[in-house]
Amino acid sequence: MSKTKVFIAGHNGMVGSATLRRLSANPDYEFVLRGSKELNLTNQIDTFAFFEKEKPALVILAAAKVGGIQANIDSPATFLFNNLLIQNNVIEASRKVGVQLLVNIGSSCVYPRECPQPMKEEYLLDGKLEPTNEGYALAKIAGLKMISYYKKQYGFNALNLMPCNLYGQNDSFDLRHSHVLSALVKRFSDAVDQGAPSITLWGTGSARSEFMIVDDLAKAIGYFIQNPFEQEFLNIGWGTDVSIKELATLIAKKTGFTGEILWDTTKPDGMPRKCMDVSRMKDLGFEPIITLERGIDEMIGLYN
């Protein structure tokens, strides 16, 4: 019996590498992998040539241009342009060669800035986006809708998963590119090492977000490959949130930081609240298992 050929776009990144670790346990999968230096997914000719040669049956679209608030503010055109190119090329190449299933990984930033909480799937496009990462969000919405239209027009078989804020192994600890939880782990760990009497964080600390370790997303990907759904897309997360101030206090405690936490209110908070309704996910039989406290411990271990 021949194995299923799997291409994970972005397998060296946080989501892609977690997915590779998870799916590698399946003996029926054969992986065809290319790093960004070997295959530039923003190049249509190269992407199409790769798909024509390898003809994968299963594609996980986890490749993306990502960054923190400041990077998104500084380079919105780059985030929009590069992510549109990656998505367009991978999705169209998958359709052309007859990929059996594509799993697209989006983001909870697709929801409006003032979205009712918790955020239900039907709230998509009901309001204006958060300005600080609008370029990235627009690209992710385009990818979600592109797949929806491809399913309608071509009968293309694909799934859209929209996870909450992620953290975990292979996240960047570069403060310009890291996710908020990883950035806080670095800031507090460094402050402890340096004996700093205080630490200043962006915003007011009042913004609330939902956090899930990337390993749980990888489990969700594996689960829904085996248990596909009919909905346009699915929220993936815990369905509970914490304020950035609460998160900072917890990480401070776990890193042993006893100094003062200050807030630079001239800096943006980002989206006021991002907590997803995950009732559809639970109804379909999936729930994450690694708690925030356990996940923070893992991140501190990874950094130190």
mmCIF file of C-alpha atoms in Angstrom:
data_model
loop_
_atom_site.group_PDB
_atom_site.id
_atom_site.type_symbol
_atom_site.label_atom_id
_atom_site.label_comp_id
_atom_site.label_asym_id
_atom_site.label_seq_id
_atom_site.Cartn_x
_atom_site.Cartn_y
_atom_site.Cartn_z
ATOM 1 C CA MET A 1 0.000 0.000 0.000
ATOM 2 C CA SER A 2 1.455 3.351 -1.042
ATOM 3 C CA LYS A 3 1.931 6.092 1.501
ATOM 4 C CA THR A 4 0.157 9.458 1.467
ATOM 5 C CA LYS A 5 2.548 12.164 0.276
ATOM 6 C CA VAL A 6 2.393 15.183 2.617
ATOM 7 C CA PHE A 7 3.714 18.701 2.046
ATOM 8 C CA ILE A 8 3.850 21.016 5.058
ATOM 9 C CA ALA A 9 4.369 24.565 3.796
ATOM 10 C CA GLY A 10 6.397 26.299 6.493
ATOM 11 C CA HIS A 11 7.642 23.145 8.225
ATOM 12 C CA ASN A 12 10.509 25.005 9.901
ATOM 13 C CA GLY A 13 8.188 27.529 11.562
ATOM 14 C CA MET A 14 6.383 27.222 14.867
ATOM 15 C CA VAL A 15 3.113 25.805 13.509
ATOM 16 C CA GLY A 16 4.686 23.784 10.710
ATOM 17 C CA SER A 17 7.303 22.114 12.888
ATOM 18 C CA ALA A 18 4.721 21.191 15.536
ATOM 19 C CA THR A 19 2.528 19.723 12.803
ATOM 20 C CA LEU A 20 5.459 17.742 11.414
ATOM 21 C CA ARG A 21 6.253 16.339 14.874
ATOM 22 C CA ARG A 22 2.623 15.316 15.284
ATOM 23 C CA LEU A 23 1.998 13.816 11.839
ATOM 24 C CA SER A 24 5.359 12.015 11.761
ATOM 25 C CA ALA A 25 3.859 9.461 14.145
ATOM 26 C CA ASN A 26 1.612 8.269 11.304
ATOM 27 C CA PRO A 27 3.440 5.505 9.390
ATOM 28 C CA ASP A 28 1.167 6.013 6.376
ATOM 29 C CA TYR A 29 2.588 9.486 5.658
ATOM 30 C CA GLU A 30 5.562 10.261 3.434
ATOM 31 C CA PHE A 31 6.806 13.852 3.769
ATOM 32 C CA VAL A 32 8.133 16.052 0.978
ATOM 33 C CA LEU A 33 9.623 19.121 2.644
ATOM 34 C CA ARG A 34 11.307 22.261 1.374
ATOM 35 C CA GLY A 35 12.652 25.144 3.445
ATOM 36 C CA SER A 36 12.271 28.746 2.330
ATOM 37 C CA LYS A 37 15.826 28.737 0.920
ATOM 38 C CA GLU A 38 14.983 25.718 -1.236
ATOM 39 C CA LEU A 39 11.500 26.820 -2.284
ATOM 40 C CA ASN A 40 10.264 30.422 -2.271
ATOM 41 C CA LEU A 41 6.489 30.103 -1.979
ATOM 42 C CA THR A 42 6.031 33.747 -3.040
ATOM 43 C CA ASN A 43 7.376 32.705 -6.471
ATOM 44 C CA GLN A 44 4.528 31.252 -8.515
ATOM 45 C CA ILE A 45 6.707 29.546 -11.136
ATOM 46 C CA ASP A 46 8.846 27.762 -8.544
ATOM 47 C CA THR A 47 5.830 26.791 -6.432
ATOM 48 C CA PHE A 48 3.905 25.375 -9.385
ATOM 49 C CA ALA A 49 6.994 23.449 -10.581
ATOM 50 C CA PHE A 50 7.438 21.895 -7.122
ATOM 51 C CA PHE A 51 3.799 20.776 -6.972
ATOM 52 C CA GLU A 52 3.925 19.366 -10.500
ATOM 53 C CA LYS A 53 7.024 17.348 -9.627
ATOM 54 C CA GLU A 54 5.995 16.052 -6.199
ATOM 55 C CA LYS A 55 2.179 15.951 -6.505
ATOM 56 C CA PRO A 56 1.421 15.802 -2.765
ATOM 57 C CA ALA A 57 -1.912 14.352 -1.677
ATOM 58 C CA LEU A 58 -2.144 16.278 1.610
ATOM 59 C CA VAL A 59 -1.014 19.894 2.058
ATOM 60 C CA ILE A 60 -0.787 21.816 5.341
ATOM 61 C CA LEU A 61 -0.557 25.549 4.631
ATOM 62 C CA ALA A 62 1.305 26.820 7.686
ATOM 63 C CA ALA A 63 3.739 29.150 5.905
ATOM 64 C CA ALA A 64 3.244 32.850 6.600
ATOM 65 C CA LYS A 65 4.998 36.156 7.093
ATOM 66 C CA VAL A 66 4.448 36.852 10.816
ATOM 67 C CA GLY A 67 5.542 39.400 13.394
ATOM 68 C CA GLY A 68 4.615 41.391 16.467
ATOM 69 C CA ILE A 69 2.650 44.626 16.736
ATOM 70 C CA GLN A 70 5.586 46.888 15.836
ATOM 71 C CA ALA A 71 6.567 44.828 12.799
ATOM 72 C CA ASN A 72 2.962 44.866 11.565
ATOM 73 C CA ILE A 73 2.738 48.641 12.091
ATOM 74 C CA ASP A 74 6.030 49.257 10.269
ATOM 75 C CA SER A 75 5.464 46.928 7.305
ATOM 76 C CA PRO A 76 1.737 46.429 6.598
ATOM 77 C CA ALA A 77 2.290 46.234 2.835
ATOM 78 C CA THR A 78 4.888 43.494 3.272
ATOM 79 C CA PHE A 79 2.593 41.442 5.498
ATOM 80 C CA LEU A 80 -0.318 41.779 3.084
ATOM 81 C CA PHE A 81 1.664 41.207 -0.120
ATOM 82 C CA ASN A 82 3.801 38.256 1.000
ATOM 83 C CA ASN A 83 0.965 36.386 2.688
ATOM 84 C CA LEU A 84 -1.317 36.846 -0.313
ATOM 85 C CA LEU A 85 1.400 35.488 -2.619
ATOM 86 C CA ILE A 86 2.077 32.439 -0.430
ATOM 87 C CA GLN A 87 -1.605 31.588 -0.075
ATOM 88 C CA ASN A 88 -2.503 32.172 -3.713
ATOM 89 C CA ASN A 89 0.398 30.100 -5.002
ATOM 90 C CA VAL A 90 -0.054 27.134 -2.654
ATOM 91 C CA ILE A 91 -3.843 26.972 -2.983
ATOM 92 C CA GLU A 92 -3.874 27.270 -6.777
ATOM 93 C CA ALA A 93 -0.978 24.821 -7.176
ATOM 94 C CA SER A 94 -2.827 22.361 -4.930
ATOM 95 C CA ARG A 95 -5.947 22.664 -7.067
ATOM 96 C CA LYS A 96 -4.031 22.240 -10.326
ATOM 97 C CA VAL A 97 -2.318 18.995 -9.312
ATOM 98 C CA GLY A 98 -5.379 17.496 -7.611
ATOM 99 C CA VAL A 99 -4.365 17.616 -3.957
ATOM 100 C CA GLN A 100 -6.809 15.434 -2.007
ATOM 101 C CA LEU A 101 -6.960 17.732 1.053
ATOM 102 C CA LEU A 102 -5.512 21.112 1.985
ATOM 103 C CA VAL A 103 -5.573 22.364 5.577
ATOM 104 C CA ASN A 104 -5.198 26.149 5.814
ATOM 105 C CA ILE A 105 -4.042 27.678 9.096
ATOM 106 C CA GLY A 106 -5.419 31.171 9.678
ATOM 107 C CA SER A 107 -5.606 33.407 12.734
ATOM 108 C CA SER A 108 -8.133 34.850 15.173
ATOM 109 C CA CYS A 109 -7.076 38.311 13.935
ATOM 110 C CA VAL A 110 -9.564 37.830 11.066
ATOM 111 C CA TYR A 111 -12.302 38.997 13.446
ATOM 112 C CA PRO A 112 -13.358 42.660 13.803
ATOM 113 C CA ARG A 113 -11.642 44.831 16.426
ATOM 114 C CA GLU A 114 -14.912 45.428 18.286
ATOM 115 C CA CYS A 115 -16.172 41.883 17.811
ATOM 116 C CA PRO A 116 -18.800 40.602 20.277
ATOM 117 C CA GLN A 117 -17.300 38.157 22.758
ATOM 118 C CA PRO A 118 -16.805 35.274 22.585
ATOM 119 C CA MET A 119 -16.126 35.483 18.852
ATOM 120 C CA LYS A 120 -18.366 33.152 16.874
ATOM 121 C CA GLU A 121 -17.524 32.062 13.335
ATOM 122 C CA GLU A 122 -20.528 33.959 11.973
ATOM 123 C CA TYR A 123 -19.044 37.281 13.187
ATOM 124 C CA LEU A 124 -16.443 37.259 10.399
ATOM 125 C CA LEU A 125 -16.519 40.518 8.358
ATOM 126 C CA ASP A 126 -19.092 42.111 10.685
ATOM 127 C CA GLY A 127 -16.900 45.136 11.454
ATOM 128 C CA LYS A 128 -13.597 46.974 11.027
ATOM 129 C CA LEU A 129 -10.329 45.168 11.708
ATOM 130 C CA GLU A 130 -7.729 46.009 14.342
ATOM 131 C CA PRO A 131 -5.552 48.698 12.627
ATOM 132 C CA THR A 132 -2.233 47.510 14.081
ATOM 133 C CA ASN A 133 -2.315 44.227 12.133
ATOM 134 C CA GLU A 134 -4.841 44.968 9.409
ATOM 135 C CA GLY A 135 -2.509 43.948 6.557
ATOM 136 C CA TYR A 136 -1.915 40.490 7.995
ATOM 137 C CA ALA A 137 -5.598 40.053 8.886
ATOM 138 C CA LEU A 138 -6.743 41.007 5.388
ATOM 139 C CA ALA A 139 -4.417 38.409 3.899
ATOM 140 C CA LYS A 140 -5.738 35.715 6.240
ATOM 141 C CA ILE A 141 -9.345 36.615 5.413
ATOM 142 C CA ALA A 142 -8.486 36.426 1.710
ATOM 143 C CA GLY A 143 -6.986 32.966 2.171
ATOM 144 C CA LEU A 144 -10.023 31.756 4.092
ATOM 145 C CA LYS A 145 -12.405 33.080 1.432
ATOM 146 C CA MET A 146 -10.258 31.845 -1.443
ATOM 147 C CA ILE A 147 -10.599 28.309 -0.114
ATOM 148 C CA SER A 148 -14.318 28.800 0.414
ATOM 149 C CA TYR A 149 -14.736 29.936 -3.198
ATOM 150 C CA TYR A 150 -12.499 27.139 -4.509
ATOM 151 C CA LYS A 151 -14.707 24.609 -2.725
ATOM 152 C CA LYS A 152 -17.796 26.176 -4.295
ATOM 153 C CA GLN A 153 -16.454 26.647 -7.828
ATOM 154 C CA TYR A 154 -14.110 23.682 -8.206
ATOM 155 C CA GLY A 155 -15.208 21.223 -5.520
ATOM 156 C CA PHE A 156 -11.770 21.696 -3.954
ATOM 157 C CA ASN A 157 -11.382 19.747 -0.703
ATOM 158 C CA ALA A 158 -9.964 21.983 2.025
ATOM 159 C CA LEU A 159 -10.346 22.941 5.685
ATOM 160 C CA ASN A 160 -9.854 26.344 7.334
ATOM 161 C CA LEU A 161 -8.671 26.353 10.960
ATOM 162 C CA MET A 162 -8.535 29.684 12.836
ATOM 163 C CA PRO A 163 -6.460 29.303 16.015
ATOM 164 C CA CYS A 164 -6.224 31.769 18.889
ATOM 165 C CA ASN A 165 -2.886 33.345 19.898
ATOM 166 C CA LEU A 166 -0.182 30.692 19.700
ATOM 167 C CA TYR A 167 3.124 30.090 21.428
ATOM 168 C CA GLY A 168 5.499 27.165 21.754
ATOM 169 C CA GLN A 169 8.589 25.430 20.458
ATOM 170 C CA ASN A 170 10.290 27.207 17.531
ATOM 171 C CA ASP A 171 8.609 30.535 18.292
ATOM 172 C CA SER A 172 10.951 33.467 17.862
ATOM 173 C CA PHE A 173 12.244 35.237 20.957
ATOM 174 C CA ASP A 174 13.218 38.225 18.804
ATOM 175 C CA LEU A 175 11.025 40.980 20.229
ATOM 176 C CA ARG A 176 10.143 42.330 16.775
ATOM 177 C CA HIS A 177 8.918 38.975 15.509
ATOM 178 C CA SER A 178 7.831 36.959 18.536
ATOM 179 C CA HIS A 179 4.295 36.404 19.747
ATOM 180 C CA VAL A 180 3.277 38.190 22.941
ATOM 181 C CA LEU A 181 3.660 35.281 25.358
ATOM 182 C CA SER A 182 7.131 34.402 24.097
ATOM 183 C CA ALA A 183 8.139 38.067 24.185
ATOM 184 C CA LEU A 184 7.047 38.326 27.833
ATOM 185 C CA VAL A 185 8.997 35.176 28.737
ATOM 186 C CA LYS A 186 12.115 36.740 27.238
ATOM 187 C CA ARG A 187 11.577 40.141 28.857
ATOM 188 C CA PHE A 188 11.030 38.777 32.355
ATOM 189 C CA SER A 189 13.758 36.127 32.119
ATOM 190 C CA ASP A 190 16.268 38.740 30.956
ATOM 191 C CA ALA A 191 15.169 41.143 33.693
ATOM 192 C CA VAL A 192 15.822 38.463 36.318
ATOM 193 C CA ASP A 193 19.255 37.682 34.855
ATOM 194 C CA GLN A 194 20.150 41.388 34.809
ATOM 195 C CA GLY A 195 18.737 42.102 38.263
ATOM 196 C CA ALA A 196 16.514 44.829 36.806
ATOM 197 C CA PRO A 197 14.394 46.666 39.413
ATOM 198 C CA SER A 198 11.522 47.194 36.965
ATOM 199 C CA ILE A 199 10.243 46.292 33.548
ATOM 200 C CA THR A 200 8.167 48.444 31.180
ATOM 201 C CA LEU A 201 5.610 46.787 28.929
ATOM 202 C CA TRP A 202 3.551 48.178 26.057
ATOM 203 C CA GLY A 203 0.025 49.494 26.477
ATOM 204 C CA THR A 204 -2.226 49.457 29.512
ATOM 205 C CA GLY A 205 -2.260 45.712 30.085
ATOM 206 C CA SER A 206 -6.057 45.699 29.813
ATOM 207 C CA ALA A 207 -6.287 43.930 26.441
ATOM 208 C CA ARG A 208 -7.490 40.368 26.795
ATOM 209 C CA SER A 209 -6.373 37.443 24.646
ATOM 210 C CA GLU A 210 -6.675 33.688 24.421
ATOM 211 C CA PHE A 211 -3.522 31.566 24.329
ATOM 212 C CA MET A 212 -2.904 28.002 23.185
ATOM 213 C CA ILE A 213 0.331 26.072 22.837
ATOM 214 C CA VAL A 214 1.109 25.141 19.246
ATOM 215 C CA ASP A 215 1.233 21.423 20.075
ATOM 216 C CA ASP A 216 -2.512 21.529 20.704
ATOM 217 C CA LEU A 217 -3.057 23.125 17.295
ATOM 218 C CA ALA A 218 -0.986 20.337 15.738
ATOM 219 C CA LYS A 219 -3.249 17.814 17.461
ATOM 220 C CA ALA A 220 -6.279 19.640 16.064
ATOM 221 C CA ILE A 221 -4.813 19.479 12.554
ATOM 222 C CA GLY A 222 -4.295 15.736 12.869
ATOM 223 C CA TYR A 223 -7.760 15.274 14.324
ATOM 224 C CA PHE A 224 -9.617 17.196 11.633
ATOM 225 C CA ILE A 225 -7.676 15.536 8.816
ATOM 226 C CA GLN A 226 -9.316 12.340 10.066
ATOM 227 C CA ASN A 227 -12.600 14.034 11.002
ATOM 228 C CA PRO A 228 -13.304 16.741 8.383
ATOM 229 C CA PHE A 229 -16.105 19.264 8.841
ATOM 230 C CA GLU A 230 -18.473 21.026 6.467
ATOM 231 C CA GLN A 231 -18.353 24.530 7.984
ATOM 232 C CA GLU A 232 -16.496 27.326 6.159
ATOM 233 C CA PHE A 233 -13.964 27.496 8.977
ATOM 234 C CA LEU A 234 -13.512 26.480 12.590
ATOM 235 C CA ASN A 235 -12.238 28.332 15.655
ATOM 236 C CA ILE A 236 -9.494 26.431 17.493
ATOM 237 C CA GLY A 237 -8.685 27.399 21.074
ATOM 238 C CA TRP A 238 -9.695 27.202 24.727
ATOM 239 C CA GLY A 239 -12.619 29.616 24.722
ATOM 240 C CA THR A 240 -11.138 31.452 27.752
ATOM 241 C CA ASP A 241 -8.933 34.543 27.895
ATOM 242 C CA VAL A 242 -6.641 36.484 30.228
ATOM 243 C CA SER A 243 -5.601 40.130 30.299
ATOM 244 C CA ILE A 244 -2.058 40.976 29.274
ATOM 245 C CA LYS A 245 -1.563 42.305 32.807
ATOM 246 C CA GLU A 246 -2.660 38.945 34.260
ATOM 247 C CA LEU A 247 -0.396 37.110 31.826
ATOM 248 C CA ALA A 248 2.557 39.344 32.695
ATOM 249 C CA THR A 249 1.979 38.835 36.422
ATOM 250 C CA LEU A 250 1.878 35.054 35.968
ATOM 251 C CA ILE A 251 5.057 34.986 33.884
ATOM 252 C CA ALA A 252 6.788 37.310 36.366
ATOM 253 C CA LYS A 253 5.959 34.896 39.164
ATOM 254 C CA LYS A 254 7.138 31.856 37.242
ATOM 255 C CA THR A 255 10.432 33.472 36.198
ATOM 256 C CA GLY A 256 11.080 34.767 39.710
ATOM 257 C CA PHE A 257 10.865 38.453 38.800
ATOM 258 C CA THR A 258 10.070 40.499 41.917
ATOM 259 C CA GLY A 259 10.544 44.005 40.537
ATOM 260 C CA GLU A 260 7.933 46.536 39.453
ATOM 261 C CA ILE A 261 5.892 46.115 36.279
ATOM 262 C CA LEU A 262 5.320 49.457 34.528
ATOM 263 C CA TRP A 263 3.077 50.184 31.529
ATOM 264 C CA ASP A 264 3.860 52.544 28.649
ATOM 265 C CA THR A 265 0.369 53.777 27.808
ATOM 266 C CA THR A 266 1.671 55.725 24.790
ATOM 267 C CA LYS A 267 2.042 52.365 23.047
ATOM 268 C CA PRO A 268 -0.917 50.500 21.495
ATOM 269 C CA ASP A 269 -2.773 47.682 23.223
ATOM 270 C CA GLY A 270 -3.788 46.043 19.978
ATOM 271 C CA MET A 271 -7.190 44.387 19.766
ATOM 272 C CA PRO A 272 -9.128 45.038 23.045
ATOM 273 C CA ARG A 273 -10.323 41.468 23.425
ATOM 274 C CA LYS A 274 -9.893 38.224 21.506
ATOM 275 C CA CYS A 275 -11.721 35.268 22.988
ATOM 276 C CA MET A 276 -13.183 32.718 20.622
ATOM 277 C CA ASP A 277 -16.337 30.703 20.835
ATOM 278 C CA VAL A 278 -15.142 27.105 20.412
ATOM 279 C CA SER A 279 -18.477 25.340 20.824
ATOM 280 C CA ARG A 280 -18.412 24.068 17.223
ATOM 281 C CA MET A 281 -14.931 22.631 17.747
ATOM 282 C CA LYS A 282 -16.028 20.868 20.927
ATOM 283 C CA ASP A 283 -19.203 19.582 19.263
ATOM 284 C CA LEU A 284 -16.959 17.970 16.642
ATOM 285 C CA GLY A 285 -15.035 16.157 19.366
ATOM 286 C CA PHE A 286 -11.802 18.101 19.848
ATOM 287 C CA GLU A 287 -10.446 19.978 22.886
ATOM 288 C CA PRO A 288 -6.924 21.218 23.737
ATOM 289 C CA ILE A 289 -5.206 19.688 26.765
ATOM 290 C CA ILE A 290 -2.061 21.685 27.666
ATOM 291 C CA THR A 291 -2.977 24.403 30.171
ATOM 292 C CA LEU A 292 -1.591 27.941 30.033
ATOM 293 C CA GLU A 293 0.413 27.462 33.257
ATOM 294 C CA ARG A 294 2.024 24.293 31.964
ATOM 295 C CA GLY A 295 2.679 25.947 28.606
ATOM 296 C CA ILE A 296 4.400 28.933 30.230
ATOM 297 C CA ASP A 297 6.647 26.552 32.164
ATOM 298 C CA GLU A 298 7.610 24.917 28.861
ATOM 299 C CA MET A 299 8.397 28.269 27.260
ATOM 300 C CA ILE A 300 10.565 29.372 30.173
ATOM 301 C CA GLY A 301 12.451 26.073 29.861
ATOM 302 C CA LEU A 302 12.891 26.566 26.120
ATOM 303 C CA TYR A 303 14.246 30.093 26.560
ATOM 304 C CA ASN A 304 16.563 29.317 29.427
#
